[in-house]
Coordinates of C-alpha atoms and ligand atoms in Angstrom, one line a residue:
X1 CA 17.2 22.6 -10.7
X2 CA 21.5 22.8 -10.6
X3 CA 21.8 21.0 -14.1
X4 CA 24.8 19.0 -12.3
X5 CA 22.1 17.5 -9.7
X6 CA 21.8 13.2 -10.8
X7 CA 18.5 12.4 -12.5
X8 CA 17.9 10.8 -9.4
X9 CA 18.3 13.7 -7.9
X10 CA 16.5 15.6 -9.7
X11 CA 13.3 13.4 -10.2
X12 CA 12.7 14.3 -6.4
X13 CA 13.2 17.6 -6.3
X14 CA 11.8 18.2 -9.6
X15 CA 9.6 21.7 -10.2
X16 CA 10.3 22.2 -6.3
X17 CA 9.2 25.9 -6.5
X18 CA 10.6 27.9 -4.1
X19 CA 8.7 28.2 -0.9
X20 CA 7.9 30.9 1.4
X21 CA 8.4 30.9 5.2
X22 CA 5.2 28.8 6.8
X23 CA 4.4 27.2 2.9
X24 CA 3.5 24.0 2.4
X25 CA 6.9 23.1 -0.5
X26 CA 4.4 21.0 -2.2
X27 CA 2.3 22.8 -4.3
X28 CA -1.1 21.3 -4.3
X29 CA -4.1 21.9 -7.3
X30 CA -4.7 24.7 -9.1
X31 CA -8.0 24.8 -10.0
X32 CA -8.8 26.8 -12.0
X33 CA -10.1 27.6 -15.9
X34 CA -10.3 31.6 -15.3
X35 CA -7.6 33.9 -13.6
X36 CA -8.2 37.8 -13.0
X37 CA -7.5 39.3 -16.0
X38 CA -8.1 42.9 -16.1
X39 CA -7.5 45.8 -18.1
X40 CA -5.5 45.2 -21.3
X41 CA -4.4 41.2 -22.4
X42 CA -0.6 41.5 -19.2
X43 CA 1.6 38.1 -21.6
X44 CA 3.3 37.4 -18.9
X45 CA -0.5 37.2 -16.8
X46 CA -2.1 33.7 -16.1
X47 CA -5.5 34.5 -18.5
X48 CA -7.2 31.2 -19.2
X49 CA -6.7 28.0 -18.7
X50 CA -6.6 26.0 -22.1
X51 CA -3.0 28.3 -22.2
X52 CA -1.9 27.9 -18.7
X53 CA -1.6 26.7 -15.6
X54 CA 1.3 27.0 -13.3
X55 CA 0.3 22.3 -11.8
X56 CA 1.0 21.8 -15.5
X57 CA 4.1 24.8 -15.4
X58 CA 5.6 22.5 -12.5
X59 CA 6.2 19.0 -13.7
X60 CA 7.1 20.9 -16.8
X61 CA 9.7 22.2 -15.6
X62 CA 10.2 18.9 -13.7
X63 CA 10.7 16.8 -16.6
X64 CA 12.7 19.3 -18.9
X65 CA 15.8 20.2 -16.3
X66 CA 15.6 15.4 -17.4
X67 CA 15.3 15.7 -20.9
X68 CA 17.7 18.3 -20.6
X69 CA 14.9 20.5 -23.3
X70 CA 11.9 22.0 -22.6
X71 CA 8.2 20.6 -21.9
X72 CA 5.0 20.5 -22.7
X73 CA 2.6 18.7 -20.9
X74 CA -0.3 16.1 -22.9
X75 CA -3.8 14.8 -20.9
X76 CA -2.3 11.6 -22.2
X77 CA 0.1 9.4 -24.3
X78 CA -1.3 10.3 -27.9
X79 CA -1.9 13.5 -27.3
X80 CA 1.7 14.0 -27.1
X81 CA 2.1 11.4 -30.5
X82 CA -0.2 14.5 -32.1
X83 CA 1.4 16.9 -31.4
X84 CA 4.6 16.0 -32.7
X85 CA 2.7 14.3 -35.6
X86 CA 0.3 16.9 -36.9
X87 CA 2.5 20.6 -34.9
X88 CA 5.0 19.9 -38.1
X89 CA 3.9 18.6 -41.3
X90 CA 2.1 19.8 -44.8
X91 CA 0.4 18.4 -47.6
X92 CA 2.7 16.4 -49.8
X93 CA 5.8 16.2 -46.7
X94 CA 6.9 12.4 -46.4
X95 CA 6.4 11.2 -42.5
X96 CA 8.5 7.7 -41.0
X97 CA 7.1 5.4 -38.3
X98 CA 8.1 2.3 -36.8
X99 CA 6.3 -0.6 -39.0
X100 CA 7.0 -2.4 -35.9
X101 CA 6.4 0.6 -33.2
X102 CA 3.0 1.2 -31.3
X103 CA 0.5 0.9 -33.4
X104 CA -2.2 3.3 -32.2
X105 CA 0.8 6.3 -33.3
X106 CA 0.9 4.2 -37.5
X107 CA -3.0 3.8 -37.2
X108 CA -3.1 8.1 -36.3
X109 CA -0.9 8.8 -38.9
X110 CA -2.5 6.6 -41.4
X111 CA -6.5 7.3 -40.4
X112 CA -5.8 11.5 -39.9
X113 CA -2.8 12.5 -41.6
X114 CA -3.0 10.9 -45.0
X115 CA -6.3 12.5 -46.1
X116 CA -4.3 15.3 -45.6
X117 CA -2.6 14.2 -47.9
X118 CA 0.9 13.4 -46.0
X119 CA 2.2 10.1 -47.0
X120 CA 2.7 7.6 -44.5
X121 CA 5.7 4.6 -44.8
X122 CA 6.1 2.4 -42.0
X123 CA 9.5 0.7 -42.3
X124 CA 10.7 -2.5 -39.2
X125 CA 13.3 -0.6 -37.1
X126 CA 15.9 -2.9 -38.0
X127 CA 15.6 -1.9 -41.4
X128 CA 15.7 2.1 -39.9
X129 CA 19.6 2.5 -40.1
X130 CA 19.7 1.9 -44.0
X131 CA 17.7 4.1 -45.0
X132 CA 18.0 7.0 -47.4
X133 CA 15.4 9.7 -45.4
X134 CA 15.8 12.5 -48.8
X135 CA 12.6 13.8 -48.8
X136 CA 10.9 12.8 -45.0
X137 CA 9.7 16.0 -43.9
X138 CA 9.4 13.8 -40.2
X139 CA 10.9 10.3 -38.5
X140 CA 8.8 9.0 -35.6
X141 CA 10.6 6.3 -33.9
X142 CA 11.0 4.2 -30.1
X143 CA 13.8 3.2 -29.5
X144 CA 13.7 0.4 -27.8
X145 CA 10.9 -0.9 -30.2
X146 CA 7.8 -2.7 -28.2
X147 CA 7.3 -5.4 -27.9
X148 CA 10.8 -6.8 -29.7
X149 CA 13.2 -4.8 -27.7
X150 CA 15.3 -3.2 -30.8
X151 CA 17.5 -0.6 -30.6
X152 CA 18.2 1.8 -33.0
X153 CA 21.6 3.7 -32.4
X154 CA 20.0 7.5 -31.9
X155 CA 23.2 9.5 -32.5
X156 CA 23.3 7.9 -35.8
X157 CA 20.1 8.3 -36.6
X158 CA 20.0 11.9 -35.9
X159 CA 22.8 12.7 -38.2
X160 CA 21.1 11.0 -40.8
X161 CA 17.7 12.5 -40.6
X162 CA 19.5 16.0 -40.0
X163 CA 22.3 15.7 -43.5
X164 CA 18.9 15.1 -46.0
X165 CA 16.7 18.1 -43.5
X166 CA 14.3 16.6 -41.4
X167 CA 13.1 16.3 -37.9
X168 CA 13.7 13.4 -35.7
X169 CA 11.5 12.9 -33.1
X170 CA 11.9 9.9 -30.3
X171 CA 9.2 8.1 -28.6
X172 CA 10.8 7.2 -25.7
X173 CA 7.9 5.5 -23.6
X174 CA 9.8 2.2 -22.1
X175 CA 13.2 4.4 -21.0
X176 CA 11.2 7.0 -18.9
X177 CA 13.8 10.2 -20.0
X178 CA 15.9 8.7 -16.1
X179 CA 16.7 5.9 -17.9
X180 CA 17.8 7.7 -22.0
X181 CA 17.8 11.3 -22.7
X182 CA 16.6 11.3 -26.5
X183 CA 17.4 15.3 -26.8
X184 CA 21.3 14.7 -25.6
X185 CA 22.1 12.3 -28.2
X186 CA 20.9 14.6 -30.9
X187 CA 17.1 13.6 -31.4
X188 CA 14.7 17.3 -32.0
X189 CA 12.2 15.8 -29.9
X190 CA 11.0 13.3 -26.7
X191 CA 8.3 11.9 -26.6
X192 CA 6.8 9.8 -23.5
X193 CA 4.0 8.5 -22.8
X194 CA 4.2 8.6 -18.7
X195 CA 1.0 6.9 -18.1
X196 CA 3.5 4.1 -18.5
X197 CA 6.4 4.0 -16.3
X198 CA 7.2 7.9 -15.2
X199 CA 3.6 8.2 -13.3
X200 CA 4.0 4.3 -12.5
X201 CA 1.2 3.4 -10.2
X202 CA -1.5 2.5 -13.3
X203 CA -4.1 5.1 -12.3
X204 CA -3.6 8.2 -14.4
X205 CA -3.4 8.8 -18.6
X206 CA -0.4 11.5 -19.5
X207 CA 2.3 12.9 -22.3
X208 CA 4.9 15.1 -22.2
X209 CA 7.2 16.1 -25.0
X210 CA 10.7 18.1 -24.9
X211 CA 12.8 20.1 -27.8
X212 CA 15.3 22.7 -27.7
X213 CA 13.8 23.3 -30.9
X214 CA 11.8 27.5 -30.4
X215 CA 9.9 27.5 -33.2
X216 CA 9.2 23.6 -32.7
X217 CA 8.0 24.2 -29.0
X218 CA 5.6 27.1 -30.6
X219 CA 4.3 25.3 -33.3
X220 CA 3.0 22.0 -29.9
X221 CA 2.4 24.7 -28.0
X222 CA 0.1 26.1 -30.4
X223 CA -1.2 23.2 -31.5
X224 CA -2.1 22.2 -27.2
X225 CA -3.6 24.6 -26.5
X226 CA -6.4 25.5 -29.6
X227 CA -7.0 21.7 -30.3
X228 CA -8.0 22.2 -26.4
X229 CA -5.5 18.7 -25.4
X230 CA -4.6 19.8 -22.3
X231 CA -4.6 17.4 -19.2
X232 CA -6.5 18.4 -16.0
X233 CA -4.3 19.7 -12.5
X234 CA -5.5 16.7 -11.3
X235 CA -3.8 13.7 -13.5
X236 CA -0.9 16.4 -13.8
X237 CA -0.5 16.6 -10.2
X238 CA -0.5 13.1 -10.2
X239 CA 1.9 11.9 -12.0
X240 CA 4.0 14.6 -10.2
X241 CA 4.0 12.9 -7.7
X242 CA 4.1 9.4 -8.9
X243 CA 7.4 10.0 -10.7
X244 CA 9.2 11.2 -7.4
X245 CA 9.2 7.4 -6.6
X246 CA 10.5 7.0 -10.6
X247 CA 14.3 6.2 -10.0
X248 CA 13.3 4.0 -7.1
X249 CA 11.1 2.6 -9.2
X250 CA 12.7 1.7 -11.6
X251 CA 16.0 0.7 -9.7
X252 CA 14.0 -2.0 -8.3
X253 CA 12.1 -2.8 -11.7
X254 CA 15.2 -3.3 -13.4
X255 CA 17.5 -5.2 -11.7
X256 CA 14.4 -7.6 -11.1
X257 CA 13.8 -7.3 -14.7
X258 CA 18.3 -8.5 -15.5
X259 CA 17.5 -11.5 -13.0
X260 CA 13.9 -12.9 -14.7
X261 CA 15.3 -12.6 -18.1
X262 CA 18.1 -14.5 -17.4
X263 CA 16.5 -17.4 -15.2
X264 CA 14.0 -17.7 -18.8
X265 CA 17.0 -17.8 -20.9
X266 CA 17.9 -21.1 -19.3
X267 CA 14.4 -23.2 -19.3
X268 CA 13.7 -25.1 -22.0
X269 CA 9.0 -24.5 -22.7
X270 CA 10.8 -20.9 -23.7
X271 CA 12.2 -21.3 -27.2
X272 CA 13.4 -17.4 -27.1
X273 CA 13.1 -14.2 -24.7
X274 CA 14.6 -10.8 -25.6
X275 CA 15.7 -8.3 -22.8
X276 CA 18.8 -5.6 -24.0
X277 CA 21.1 -6.7 -20.7
X278 CA 21.7 -10.1 -22.0
X279 CA 25.3 -10.0 -23.2
X280 CA 23.4 -12.4 -26.2
X281 CA 20.8 -10.4 -27.0
X282 CA 21.5 -7.9 -30.4
X283 CA 20.5 -4.5 -28.4
X284 CA 22.8 -5.3 -26.0
X285 CA 25.8 -3.3 -26.9
X286 CA 24.6 -0.1 -28.5
X287 CA 21.9 -0.5 -25.0
X288 CA 25.2 0.0 -22.9
X289 CA 26.4 2.4 -24.8
X290 CA 23.2 4.7 -25.0
X291 CA 21.0 4.0 -22.0
X292 CA 21.8 4.5 -18.5
X293 CA 19.6 1.1 -17.6
X294 CA 18.4 -1.5 -20.1
X295 CA 14.1 -1.5 -19.1
X296 CA 12.1 -3.4 -17.3
X297 CA 10.1 -5.3 -20.4
X298 CA 11.0 -8.2 -21.4
X299 CA 9.6 -10.6 -23.9
X300 CA 9.4 -13.7 -24.4
X301 CA 7.8 -16.7 -26.9
X302 CA 6.7 -19.9 -25.9
X303 CA 5.6 -20.7 -29.5
X304 CA 1.5 -22.0 -29.0
X305 CA -1.9 -19.2 -28.6
X306 CA -2.1 -22.4 -25.9
X307 CA 1.4 -22.3 -24.8
X308 CA 1.0 -18.3 -23.5
X309 CA -2.5 -18.1 -22.8
X310 CA -2.0 -21.1 -20.6
X311 CA 1.0 -19.4 -19.0
X312 CA -1.1 -16.1 -18.5
X313 CA -4.2 -18.5 -16.5
X314 CA -1.9 -20.2 -14.1
X315 CA 0.0 -17.4 -13.1
X316 CA -1.7 -16.1 -9.8
X317 CA 1.2 -12.7 -9.3
X318 CA 1.3 -11.5 -12.8
X319 CA -1.3 -8.8 -13.9
X320 CA -2.9 -9.8 -17.7
X321 CA -3.2 -6.3 -18.9
X322 CA -2.5 -4.1 -21.8
X323 CA 0.1 -2.0 -20.2
X324 CA 4.1 -1.8 -19.1
X325 CA 5.5 0.3 -16.4
X326 CA 3.5 0.3 -13.5
X327 CA 4.2 -0.7 -9.8
X328 CA 3.4 -4.9 -10.6
X329 CA 3.5 -7.2 -12.2
X330 CA 2.3 -7.4 -16.4
X331 CA 1.5 -9.5 -19.3
X332 CA -0.1 -10.2 -21.6
X333 CA -0.2 -12.0 -25.0
X334 CA 0.6 -9.0 -27.7
X335 CA -0.4 -11.6 -30.7
X336 CA -4.3 -11.4 -29.3
X337 CA -4.8 -7.9 -30.3
X338 CA -3.7 -8.4 -33.8
X339 CA -2.0 -5.6 -34.9
X340 CA 1.5 -6.4 -34.0
X341 CA 3.0 -8.8 -36.3
X342 CA 4.7 -11.3 -33.8
X343 CA 5.1 -15.3 -32.9
X344 CA 1.0 -15.8 -31.1
X345 CA 3.1 -17.2 -28.5
X346 CA 5.4 -14.1 -27.2
X347 CA 4.2 -12.5 -23.8
X348 CA 5.5 -9.2 -22.8
X349 CA 5.9 -8.9 -19.5
X350 CA 6.4 -5.6 -17.8
X351 CA 8.5 -6.3 -14.7
X352 CA 7.0 -4.2 -11.5
X353 CA 8.5 -4.0 -7.9
X354 CA 7.8 -6.8 -6.2
X355 CA 10.1 -9.0 -4.7
X356 CA 12.3 -11.2 -7.3
X357 CA 12.1 -14.3 -5.7
X358 CA 8.3 -14.4 -5.6
X359 CA 7.5 -13.2 -9.6
X360 CA 10.6 -16.3 -10.4
X361 CA 8.2 -18.7 -8.9
X362 CA 5.2 -17.1 -9.7
X363 CA 6.4 -17.7 -13.5
X364 CA 8.2 -21.4 -12.8
X365 CA 4.1 -22.3 -11.5
X366 CA 3.0 -20.6 -14.7
X367 CA 4.8 -22.4 -16.4
X368 CA 4.6 -25.8 -14.7
X369 CA 2.9 -28.9 -16.5
Ligands
PLP401 C1 1.4 4.0 -24.2 C2 2.1 4.5 -25.2 C3 1.9 5.2 -26.4 C4 0.2 6.2 -26.3 O1 0.3 6.2 -24.7 P1 -1.6 6.7 -24.5 O2 -0.5 6.9 -22.5 O3 -1.7 5.4 -23.8 O4 -2.9 7.6 -24.8 C5 2.7 5.7 -27.0 N1 3.6 5.2 -27.4 C6 4.3 3.8 -26.5 C7 6.1 3.5 -27.0 C8 3.8 3.5 -26.0 O5 3.6 2.6 -25.0

């Protein structure tokens, strides 16, 4: 794929095969566990399907064009997180995770890395810019953070982490490679849970990592091959099919989110709204600099748990679910998990592709009386 094509073009043509006369230009999934392999092992041939699969390679090459690096796919976002957290550290190393980022990332590090002698330090997003990174082997953070949508200056962070000889990995799930390219901002690794907006149809778990660093790629490839954390060809193909519409879906979702955030801001029943696209939002300036859009996630505070529960119950269109990035507008009261340190009335709203007038009418109805 030519590098000067715009992302909207790249995503439609992502990983397209060069086909001969009469061949389908959308190649189907290759279902195989073994490939014919005779004689001495040919390093260029497909050997065994835990090592490689043409269906992975098609989506990996398409995602690589968007990320600006080489990509490896995984069966879930957490498998991609685990590849990053497990591949580079050894006993005695120190890593930094976000105390207000995706809970399972922190929990993986604290449950599995700590017992092998890795020191795990959790730092709130807003304290990360002032952090001293000396002796940190790996810094793993998401920007915007979720659910509170604080944004980190990735370029500055990369400079600081590199000055201390560390590795910077960015969880880019909320933005997708269409909305932000961490490698182009200086991060070593970009990771994404493709379960969310990238696949976008709320029907598959999937994830990927991207890097320009050959030795990091080799390490994570070895981890995937030896741990067996590999996606099935059918899931891979479904995600590849789903992602062709990513740019279009995002355009609708992001435009809807802007309108909804401005609407929520003017309601007396809403105590506060966080959306990086609001000019008053603390994330606005840096988001404008480093992101191509402001995302489709809004968090807003209704104060009490009972207010949030009533809102979710009364809404007819908005689906209560713990995920985001799908075509359907989804919401949940984040404090119900007990894992995020947020207000009991905080709603995370993932704005979908419906007509914005209908979502607004549903919000108005759900907030009535
Ligand atoms: C969902 C999510 C993950 C984990 O992805 P799964 O596909 O659920 O394993 C990681 N990071 C962020 C920010 C997420 O939202």
